[in-house]
Structures are given as C-alpha cells and as structure tokens.
C-alpha cells in the first residue's frame, strides 16, 4: 500500500446540556485532514471518537461528500463501494474505516457520524479528504514539515562544507609535493665527474657535470 498523509490532527468538540445528565460532551478526531493514495491500493482513514461513559452508541455510519455543496451520502448505501469497505472501529473509541481497491472516483471527503440514546454526532463538521491518483510524484510521497526541511538542509550544508574542506586540503597537499625540489637523490659516479639525479616530476634521470677545484 502506498499512501501519503498531510495536515494536522483535526478535533471537533460538541457539548450540550442534557438535564440530569449534566454536561454531555462528544467529539470526533480525524488523524489526517487529507490523504493521497494510489489507484488499486488499500487505505485506512484513521478516526477516533468519544462520548460519555453512561451513553451507549447505537449507530455508527460513514458518509461521503464529493463536493462541499453536495449532501453527504451514507457510504454503505453507495453501490460503487459494495464489497470494498471494512469498518475497523468499535462501539467505544475507534471509528477507522478501510477502503480497498481504490478508484479515482473515490476522491472525496469522508465523515463519521454516530448516535447515542441522548445525542447524535452529525456530519456538518469537516472530515478527512481522500485523493486517489494514478501516480504519486517523489515529492508527494512524503509530507515535508518545516522541521524536516530544516534538518535535511542542515545535513546537506554540512556535507557540502566537509567536501569543500577536503578538496581544499587535497589540492594543497598535491601542490606542496609538486613544489618540492625537482632534483633529489643525487648519486655520484666514482669513475667520472658526472652526477646523476632523478627528476621527481617526470621520474627521468638528469645528468650534471661538476668542475673540480
């Protein structure tokens, strides 16, 4: 499965007064505001919800909204999703939805709704937006935060600096050896007045005749 997530955690809180029950608070948390996935892959839409302990959840449903002006539709009643949905949640806190064999037409916003005997969590709040593509560019596979960019930039800068220092030292070292005296290892010839020396640049012997005093 190849997918990318972006955006921060979205938490929506709803509180209402329910007589003797006091304050009744409910909330839904969508881990990702947007998710991108490849055609044919499987994706999970992570979701958490909360309700008072003395309330029993009697209904959970996921809805799809293709456009902001469209009315949300019950996902389980949409024929195109038949056999491709799996609810991974429970009656307590988890409302994660899994969609298999993704199609480009699955690109939409998905919202979770649940009911208790005393209250209902609607789908008027924002949910998770899914975008299904045939190809994900390398830059879109990972969501880069400011901290990620800062760390990677620092590492690359340090690496470039070290490489520059190495090249300077290498060049300096090569230059010093090149400036060494050209003639080294002078060897006298006992039978003549000629001295033989080795030129360190071209490794060729050079001859010099010295005049005796």
Backbone as CSV, one residue per row, in Angstrom:
resi,resn,N_x,N_y,N_z,CA_x,CA_y,CA_z,C_x,C_y,C_z
1,UNK,0.834,-1.189,0.000,0.000,0.000,0.000,0.871,1.242,0.000
2,UNK,0.585,2.149,-0.915,1.325,3.392,-0.976,0.369,4.540,-0.747
3,UNK,0.649,5.312,0.293,-0.226,6.442,0.564,0.517,7.518,1.299
4,UNK,0.013,8.708,1.227,0.639,9.861,1.862,-0.405,10.596,2.679
5,UNK,0.009,11.100,3.804,-0.893,11.871,4.638,-0.323,13.252,4.853
6,UNK,-1.185,14.186,5.030,-0.738,15.542,5.318,-1.770,16.242,6.176
7,UNK,-1.387,17.355,6.730,-2.307,18.088,7.584,-2.170,17.655,9.023
8,UNK,-2.734,18.429,9.902,-2.646,18.133,11.325,-3.888,17.409,11.810
9,UNK,-3.847,16.993,13.076,-4.992,16.314,13.673,-6.145,17.301,13.799
10,UNK,-7.312,16.875,13.387,-8.494,17.717,13.457,-9.433,17.171,14.518
11,UNK,-9.661,17.945,15.566,-10.532,17.530,16.658,-11.720,18.477,16.723
12,UNK,-12.914,17.921,16.681,-14.122,18.730,16.788,-14.855,18.313,18.046
13,UNK,-15.193,19.281,18.869,-15.814,19.010,20.165,-17.216,19.587,20.198
14,UNK,-18.149,18.811,20.734,-19.536,19.259,20.844,-20.030,18.975,22.251
15,UNK,-20.586,19.983,22.896,-21.129,19.825,24.236,-22.554,20.356,24.270
16,UNK,-23.407,19.660,24.959,-24.788,20.109,25.095,-25.291,19.770,26.488
17,UNK,-26.298,20.491,26.935,-26.871,20.260,28.254,-27.988,19.225,28.154
18,UNK,-27.930,18.219,28.990,-28.923,17.152,28.957,-29.513,16.925,30.339
19,UNK,-30.145,17.904,30.898,-30.865,17.770,32.156,-30.038,17.184,33.269
20,UNK,-30.531,16.093,33.846,-29.880,15.472,34.993,-28.543,14.848,34.624
21,UNK,-28.313,14.669,33.351,-27.042,14.078,32.926,-25.908,15.087,33.015
22,UNK,-26.262,16.353,33.217,-25.225,17.373,33.277,-24.708,17.680,31.880
23,UNK,-23.449,18.026,31.794,-22.853,18.364,30.506,-22.449,17.099,29.760
24,UNK,-22.960,16.958,28.555,-22.642,15.798,27.727,-21.727,16.244,26.595
25,UNK,-20.497,15.760,26.577,-19.528,16.152,25.551,-19.238,14.987,24.619
26,UNK,-19.185,15.296,23.336,-18.868,14.304,22.315,-17.834,14.922,21.383
27,UNK,-16.970,14.097,20.835,-16.007,14.623,19.862,-15.556,13.543,18.900
28,UNK,-15.099,13.986,17.746,-14.544,13.106,16.719,-13.180,13.666,16.322
29,UNK,-12.186,12.799,16.252,-10.830,13.209,15.878,-10.432,12.506,14.584
30,UNK,-10.197,13.293,13.538,-9.676,12.752,12.284,-8.163,12.949,12.303
31,UNK,-7.423,11.863,12.308,-5.966,11.938,12.430,-5.338,12.748,11.308
32,UNK,-5.893,12.637,10.102,-5.347,13.359,8.951,-6.462,14.128,8.253
33,UNK,-6.200,15.379,7.937,-7.171,16.165,7.192,-7.205,15.747,5.728
34,UNK,-6.088,15.242,5.216,-6.040,14.802,3.822,-5.131,13.596,3.674
35,UNK,-5.511,12.715,2.765,-4.744,11.503,2.477,-4.723,11.301,0.966
36,UNK,-3.563,10.969,0.411,-3.434,10.652,-1.010,-3.034,9.192,-1.154
37,UNK,-3.619,8.508,-2.114,-3.342,7.082,-2.303,-3.359,6.736,-3.784
38,UNK,-2.782,5.590,-4.111,-2.718,5.129,-5.495,-3.958,4.333,-5.878
39,UNK,-4.298,4.403,-7.134,-5.405,3.604,-7.654,-5.101,2.121,-7.436
40,UNK,-6.091,1.370,-6.959,-5.941,-0.059,-6.734,-5.391,-0.434,-5.375
41,UNK,-4.929,0.538,-4.600,-4.367,0.243,-3.282,-5.452,0.240,-2.210
42,UNK,-5.040,-0.027,-0.982,-5.939,-0.028,0.176,-5.508,1.080,1.120
43,UNK,-6.465,1.789,1.667,-6.142,2.900,2.551,-7.033,2.867,3.786
44,UNK,-6.469,3.273,4.912,-7.230,3.411,6.155,-7.453,4.890,6.429
45,UNK,-8.665,5.218,6.844,-8.991,6.577,7.265,-9.077,6.564,8.786
46,UNK,-7.973,6.891,9.484,-7.949,6.823,10.952,-8.930,7.813,11.569
47,UNK,-9.608,7.343,12.592,-10.631,8.171,13.223,-10.849,7.709,14.661
48,UNK,-11.007,8.667,15.566,-11.310,8.377,16.967,-12.527,9.198,17.383
49,UNK,-13.359,8.627,18.251,-14.492,9.396,18.752,-14.676,9.142,20.240
50,UNK,-15.381,10.051,20.882,-15.562,9.979,22.326,-16.980,10.383,22.688
51,UNK,-17.496,9.762,23.737,-18.836,10.064,24.229,-18.870,9.750,25.717
52,UNK,-19.829,10.259,26.449,-19.909,9.974,27.886,-20.006,8.477,28.161
53,UNK,-19.393,8.048,29.243,-19.379,6.623,29.577,-20.772,6.059,29.801
54,UNK,-21.684,6.892,30.264,-23.028,6.381,30.542,-23.915,6.376,29.302
55,UNK,-23.321,6.696,28.148,-24.052,6.641,26.876,-23.619,5.417,26.082
56,UNK,-24.561,4.751,25.481,-24.269,3.598,24.629,-24.431,3.999,23.171
57,UNK,-23.438,3.695,22.373,-23.514,4.012,20.947,-24.466,3.035,20.270
58,UNK,-25.463,3.564,19.607,-26.466,2.711,18.961,-26.345,2.729,17.433
59,UNK,-25.522,3.619,16.915,-25.375,3.685,15.451,-24.069,4.379,15.078
60,UNK,-23.354,3.796,14.107,-22.147,4.412,13.553,-22.214,4.320,12.036
61,UNK,-21.947,5.420,11.371,-22.004,5.435,9.914,-20.947,6.384,9.351
62,UNK,-20.415,5.995,8.212,-19.520,6.870,7.469,-20.286,7.455,6.286
63,UNK,-20.015,8.724,6.002,-20.669,9.408,4.896,-19.621,9.945,3.931
64,UNK,-20.036,10.112,2.679,-19.157,10.647,1.650,-19.762,11.930,1.109
65,UNK,-18.902,12.909,0.871,-19.333,14.191,0.308,-18.368,14.565,-0.809
66,UNK,-18.828,14.456,-2.060,-17.960,14.704,-3.209,-17.612,16.177,-3.375
67,UNK,-18.586,17.031,-3.172,-18.370,18.469,-3.261,-18.937,19.130,-2.013
68,UNK,-18.427,20.311,-1.702,-18.867,20.987,-0.484,-20.349,21.321,-0.508
69,UNK,-20.897,21.502,-1.714,-22.320,21.840,-1.829,-23.208,20.601,-1.963
70,UNK,-22.603,19.402,-2.043,-23.385,18.165,-2.135,-23.828,17.713,-0.752
71,UNK,-24.978,17.066,-0.701,-25.439,16.485,0.559,-24.660,15.200,0.823
72,UNK,-24.147,14.992,2.023,-23.422,13.754,2.339,-24.312,12.533,2.132
73,UNK,-23.694,11.456,1.626,-24.435,10.210,1.398,-23.895,9.106,2.297
74,UNK,-24.796,8.254,2.751,-24.400,7.110,3.564,-23.523,6.195,2.712
75,UNK,-22.292,5.999,3.127,-21.330,5.257,2.317,-21.771,3.820,2.064
76,UNK,-22.412,3.212,3.034,-22.835,1.812,2.884,-23.954,1.645,1.862
77,UNK,-24.584,2.742,1.477,-25.678,2.656,0.504,-25.242,3.024,-0.910
78,UNK,-23.953,3.360,-1.080,-23.436,3.710,-2.408,-22.974,2.434,-3.105
79,UNK,-23.592,2.055,-4.234,-23.280,0.777,-4.901,-21.802,0.620,-5.266
80,UNK,-21.140,1.702,-5.635,-19.742,1.626,-6.075,-18.796,1.135,-4.977
81,UNK,-19.229,1.202,-3.727,-18.371,0.786,-2.614,-18.698,-0.619,-2.100
82,UNK,-19.623,-1.268,-2.729,-20.032,-2.599,-2.272,-18.854,-3.570,-2.286
83,UNK,-18.612,-4.244,-1.160,-17.540,-5.222,-1.053,-16.154,-4.626,-0.881
84,UNK,-16.059,-3.311,-0.801,-14.741,-2.673,-0.692,-14.532,-1.955,0.638
85,UNK,-15.539,-1.953,1.493,-15.456,-1.242,2.767,-15.268,-2.198,3.934
86,UNK,-14.495,-1.765,4.906,-14.319,-2.545,6.136,-14.227,-1.571,7.312
87,UNK,-15.164,-1.708,8.234,-15.162,-0.841,9.413,-14.261,-1.468,10.465
88,UNK,-13.177,-0.788,10.811,-12.205,-1.309,11.769,-12.452,-0.797,13.183
89,UNK,-13.468,0.017,13.348,-13.736,0.629,14.641,-14.502,-0.263,15.597
90,UNK,-14.969,0.354,16.688,-15.729,-0.362,17.707,-16.797,0.561,18.285
91,UNK,-17.441,0.119,19.346,-18.502,0.910,19.964,-17.987,1.838,21.059
92,UNK,-16.669,1.984,21.155,-16.116,2.773,22.259,-15.355,4.014,21.788
93,UNK,-14.233,3.797,21.074,-13.390,4.952,20.730,-12.894,4.984,19.282
94,UNK,-12.837,3.839,18.634,-12.235,3.769,17.299,-13.306,3.788,16.213
95,UNK,-13.084,4.626,15.195,-14.035,4.674,14.077,-13.308,4.590,12.735
96,UNK,-12.146,3.947,12.710,-11.328,3.854,11.498,-12.041,3.080,10.390
97,UNK,-11.945,3.610,9.183,-12.563,2.983,8.012,-11.479,2.563,7.026
98,UNK,-11.630,1.370,6.445,-10.700,0.880,5.419,-11.431,0.764,4.083
99,UNK,-10.778,1.260,3.041,-11.336,1.167,1.690,-10.340,0.407,0.822
100,UNK,-10.809,-0.635,0.146,-9.947,-1.463,-0.694,-10.143,-1.122,-2.176
101,UNK,-9.179,-1.571,-2.978,-9.265,-1.427,-4.436,-9.694,-0.008,-4.823
102,UNK,-8.909,0.950,-4.413,-9.266,2.354,-4.631,-9.424,2.713,-6.108
103,UNK,-10.399,3.572,-6.346,-10.647,4.096,-7.682,-10.508,5.616,-7.642
104,UNK,-10.273,6.178,-8.805,-10.125,7.633,-8.852,-11.403,8.335,-8.411
105,UNK,-12.539,7.696,-8.666,-13.832,8.274,-8.283,-14.042,8.274,-6.769
106,UNK,-13.171,7.585,-6.021,-13.286,7.572,-4.557,-12.780,8.875,-3.933
107,UNK,-12.179,9.728,-4.744,-11.680,11.005,-4.235,-12.850,11.849,-3.732
108,UNK,-12.854,12.107,-2.439,-13.957,12.846,-1.821,-13.615,13.110,-0.363
109,UNK,-14.530,13.744,0.346,-14.369,13.952,1.783,-15.236,12.933,2.518
110,UNK,-14.647,12.312,3.539,-15.328,11.263,4.295,-15.551,11.739,5.731
111,UNK,-16.781,11.513,6.212,-17.160,11.989,7.546,-17.831,10.875,8.344
112,UNK,-17.588,10.892,9.635,-18.141,9.864,10.527,-19.279,10.449,11.364
113,UNK,-20.340,9.644,11.541,-21.467,10.057,12.377,-21.841,8.923,13.317
114,UNK,-22.173,9.266,14.554,-22.633,8.236,15.488,-23.753,8.789,16.361
115,UNK,-24.513,7.848,16.935,-25.659,8.213,17.768,-25.606,7.494,19.104
116,UNK,-26.125,8.164,20.114,-26.376,7.552,21.421,-27.851,7.808,21.730
117,UNK,-28.406,7.195,22.754,-29.815,7.437,23.081,-30.104,8.897,23.427
118,UNK,-29.066,9.669,23.720,-29.284,11.038,24.177,-28.784,12.111,23.215
119,UNK,-27.943,11.732,22.283,-27.384,12.738,21.375,-26.930,12.095,20.069
120,UNK,-26.692,12.955,19.096,-26.225,12.489,17.787,-25.099,13.388,17.302
121,UNK,-24.039,12.753,16.828,-22.927,13.495,16.235,-23.153,13.548,14.729
122,UNK,-23.352,14.758,14.209,-23.672,14.898,12.796,-22.462,14.924,11.890
123,UNK,-22.708,15.202,10.607,-21.629,15.239,9.622,-21.449,16.645,9.044
124,UNK,-21.866,17.653,9.786,-21.710,19.025,9.302,-20.277,19.537,9.477
125,UNK,-19.484,18.841,10.295,-18.098,19.257,10.519,-17.180,18.661,9.446
126,UNK,-16.004,19.275,9.219,-15.051,18.737,8.235,-14.589,17.329,8.614
127,UNK,-14.269,16.538,7.590,-13.780,15.179,7.816,-12.392,14.997,7.221
128,UNK,-12.147,13.812,6.658,-10.870,13.516,6.002,-11.065,13.523,4.492
129,UNK,-10.223,14.259,3.794,-10.305,14.331,2.336,-9.350,13.317,1.715
130,UNK,-9.886,12.432,0.886,-9.096,11.399,0.212,-8.919,11.780,-1.252
131,UNK,-7.676,11.700,-1.725,-7.368,11.950,-3.133,-6.709,10.704,-3.706
132,UNK,-7.324,10.129,-4.726,-6.808,8.909,-5.355,-6.187,9.283,-6.695
133,UNK,-4.928,8.876,-6.890,-4.193,9.219,-8.103,-3.630,7.965,-8.759
134,UNK,-3.296,8.106,-10.050,-2.661,7.006,-10.753,-1.166,6.998,-10.557
135,UNK,-0.619,8.136,-10.128,0.830,8.247,-9.932,1.099,9.279,-8.861
136,UNK,2.032,8.954,-7.962,2.461,9.893,-6.929,3.899,10.297,-7.218
137,UNK,4.137,11.562,-7.402,5.497,12.037,-7.638,6.334,11.846,-6.386
138,UNK,7.667,11.728,-6.523,8.525,11.530,-5.340,8.327,12.587,-4.272
139,UNK,8.046,13.830,-4.682,7.878,14.900,-3.707,6.565,14.798,-2.957
140,UNK,5.577,14.093,-3.549,4.281,13.998,-2.883,4.157,12.766,-2.012
141,UNK,5.141,11.878,-2.075,5.073,10.670,-1.262,5.250,10.999,0.212
142,UNK,6.060,12.009,0.479,6.332,12.384,1.860,5.848,13.799,2.110
143,UNK,5.240,13.978,3.208,4.825,15.315,3.601,5.961,15.972,4.383
144,UNK,6.480,17.065,3.831,7.633,17.720,4.436,7.171,18.826,5.369
145,UNK,7.518,18.709,6.620,7.242,19.776,7.570,8.414,20.753,7.569
146,UNK,8.244,21.895,8.221,9.326,22.885,8.285,10.552,22.299,8.973
147,UNK,10.312,21.491,10.034,11.426,20.874,10.754,12.175,19.900,9.863
148,UNK,11.438,19.110,9.042,12.082,18.171,8.124,13.003,18.919,7.157
149,UNK,12.473,19.994,6.569,13.260,20.776,5.613,14.492,21.368,6.284
150,UNK,14.327,21.854,7.514,15.444,22.451,8.247,16.540,21.429,8.523
151,UNK,16.149,20.229,8.970,17.125,19.186,9.290,17.864,18.721,8.039
152,UNK,17.094,18.434,6.974,17.716,17.966,5.733,18.635,19.042,5.160
153,UNK,18.194,20.296,5.200,19.022,21.387,4.702,20.319,21.520,5.478
154,UNK,20.250,21.360,6.796,21.451,21.452,7.633,22.432,20.330,7.316
155,UNK,21.907,19.119,7.138,22.763,17.970,6.819,23.458,18.166,5.476
156,UNK,22.699,18.611,4.472,23.286,18.822,3.148,24.333,19.935,3.179
157,UNK,24.050,20.991,3.933,25.014,22.091,4.047,26.311,21.623,4.701
158,UNK,26.185,20.842,5.777,27.367,20.318,6.467,28.169,19.399,5.552
159,UNK,27.457,18.558,4.792,28.141,17.642,3.877,28.897,18.415,2.796
160,UNK,28.258,19.458,2.261,28.915,20.272,1.233,30.143,20.981,1.792
161,UNK,30.044,21.454,3.038,31.180,22.135,3.674,32.354,21.182,3.880
162,UNK,32.059,19.972,4.365,33.119,18.984,4.572,33.790,18.600,3.257
163,UNK,32.969,18.457,2.199,33.526,18.112,0.895,34.433,19.225,0.379
164,UNK,34.019,20.471,0.599,34.832,21.615,0.167,36.168,21.650,0.903
165,UNK,36.122,21.446,2.222,37.351,21.435,3.021,38.291,20.319,2.565
166,UNK,37.714,19.150,2.296,38.525,18.013,1.836,39.210,18.336,0.509
167,UNK,38.461,18.938,-0.410,39.043,19.265,-1.717,40.162,20.293,-1.584
168,UNK,39.966,21.288,-0.698,41.000,22.307,-0.489,42.275,21.682,0.079
169,UNK,42.110,20.830,1.093,43.268,20.177,1.698,43.962,19.251,0.714
170,UNK,43.175,18.553,-0.085,43.745,17.649,-1.077,44.552,18.420,-2.109
171,UNK,43.986,19.546,-2.564,44.674,20.367,-3.552,45.951,20.976,-2.971
172,UNK,45.868,21.401,-1.723,47.037,21.986,-1.066,48.142,20.953,-0.901
173,UNK,47.742,19.732,-0.518,48.722,18.660,-0.345,49.400,18.324,-1.663
174,UNK,48.633,18.278,-2.738,49.187,17.983,-4.062,50.129,19.087,-4.514
175,UNK,49.783,20.316,-4.227,50.621,21.450,-4.623,51.944,21.457,-3.901
176,UNK,51.965,21.091,-2.628,53.206,21.058,-1.853,54.162,20.008,-2.391
177,UNK,53.647,18.851,-2.751,54.520,17.801,-3.279,55.071,18.186,-4.637
178,UNK,54.274,18.991,-5.385,54.723,19.410,-6.701,55.799,20.471,-6.629
179,UNK,55.794,21.235,-5.520,56.783,22.308,-5.393,58.076,21.829,-4.754
180,UNK,58.141,20.564,-4.406,59.359,20.006,-3.824,60.491,20.084,-4.843
181,UNK,61.691,20.213,-4.370,62.851,20.313,-5.282,62.787,19.246,-6.347
182,UNK,63.011,19.701,-7.575,62.883,18.781,-8.690,63.947,17.690,-8.651
183,UNK,65.119,18.029,-8.198,66.220,17.072,-8.223,66.470,16.519,-6.839
184,UNK,66.312,15.231,-6.694,66.515,14.577,-5.417,67.382,13.334,-5.627
185,UNK,67.839,12.814,-4.506,68.622,11.570,-4.531,69.793,11.664,-5.510
186,UNK,70.706,12.598,-5.257,71.864,12.781,-6.132,72.892,11.695,-5.832
187,UNK,73.324,11.023,-6.867,74.270,9.922,-6.698,75.550,10.211,-7.492
188,UNK,76.695,10.249,-6.833,77.948,10.497,-7.577,78.435,9.243,-8.289
189,UNK,79.096,9.442,-9.405,79.708,8.351,-10.161,81.216,8.439,-9.919
190,UNK,81.782,7.416,-9.266,83.202,7.450,-8.879,84.152,7.456,-10.068
191,UNK,83.701,7.026,-11.233,84.574,6.928,-12.395,84.515,8.154,-13.302
192,UNK,83.712,9.114,-12.953,83.620,10.301,-13.806,83.273,11.507,-12.963
193,UNK,83.217,12.641,-13.638,82.853,13.870,-12.958,81.369,14.182,-13.117
194,UNK,80.595,13.175,-13.476,79.159,13.362,-13.724,78.341,12.861,-12.547
195,UNK,77.368,13.661,-12.128,76.437,13.276,-11.060,75.076,12.991,-11.697
196,UNK,74.455,11.904,-11.272,73.136,11.536,-11.798,72.064,11.855,-10.758
197,UNK,71.024,12.513,-11.172,69.911,12.862,-10.265,68.591,12.425,-10.882
198,UNK,67.591,12.254,-10.036,66.271,11.821,-10.508,65.305,12.996,-10.420
199,UNK,64.733,13.340,-11.560,63.733,14.410,-11.587,62.416,13.861,-11.046
200,UNK,61.893,14.417,-9.934,60.706,13.872,-9.267,59.417,14.143,-10.029
201,UNK,59.461,15.046,-11.013,58.249,15.324,-11.777,58.005,14.287,-12.855
202,UNK,59.057,13.981,-13.618,58.879,13.025,-14.716,59.617,11.716,-14.506
203,UNK,60.222,11.578,-13.329,60.932,10.349,-12.972,62.058,10.013,-13.953
204,UNK,62.573,10.998,-14.682,63.635,10.749,-15.667,64.982,11.166,-15.081
205,UNK,66.064,10.437,-15.384,67.391,10.792,-14.853,67.926,12.045,-15.525
206,UNK,68.588,12.874,-14.769,69.228,14.061,-15.311,70.720,14.018,-14.945
207,UNK,71.518,14.559,-15.807,72.967,14.496,-15.623,73.543,15.903,-15.522
208,UNK,74.485,16.045,-14.635,75.131,17.347,-14.440,76.627,17.109,-14.213
209,UNK,77.452,17.853,-14.884,78.905,17.726,-14.739,79.425,18.844,-13.864
210,UNK,80.094,18.448,-12.815,80.636,19.432,-11.885,82.135,19.593,-12.136
211,UNK,82.615,20.780,-12.037,84.042,21.061,-12.253,84.780,20.984,-10.935
212,UNK,85.817,20.176,-10.935,86.617,20.046,-9.726,87.498,21.287,-9.556
213,UNK,87.682,21.647,-8.289,88.528,22.806,-7.986,89.936,22.332,-7.686
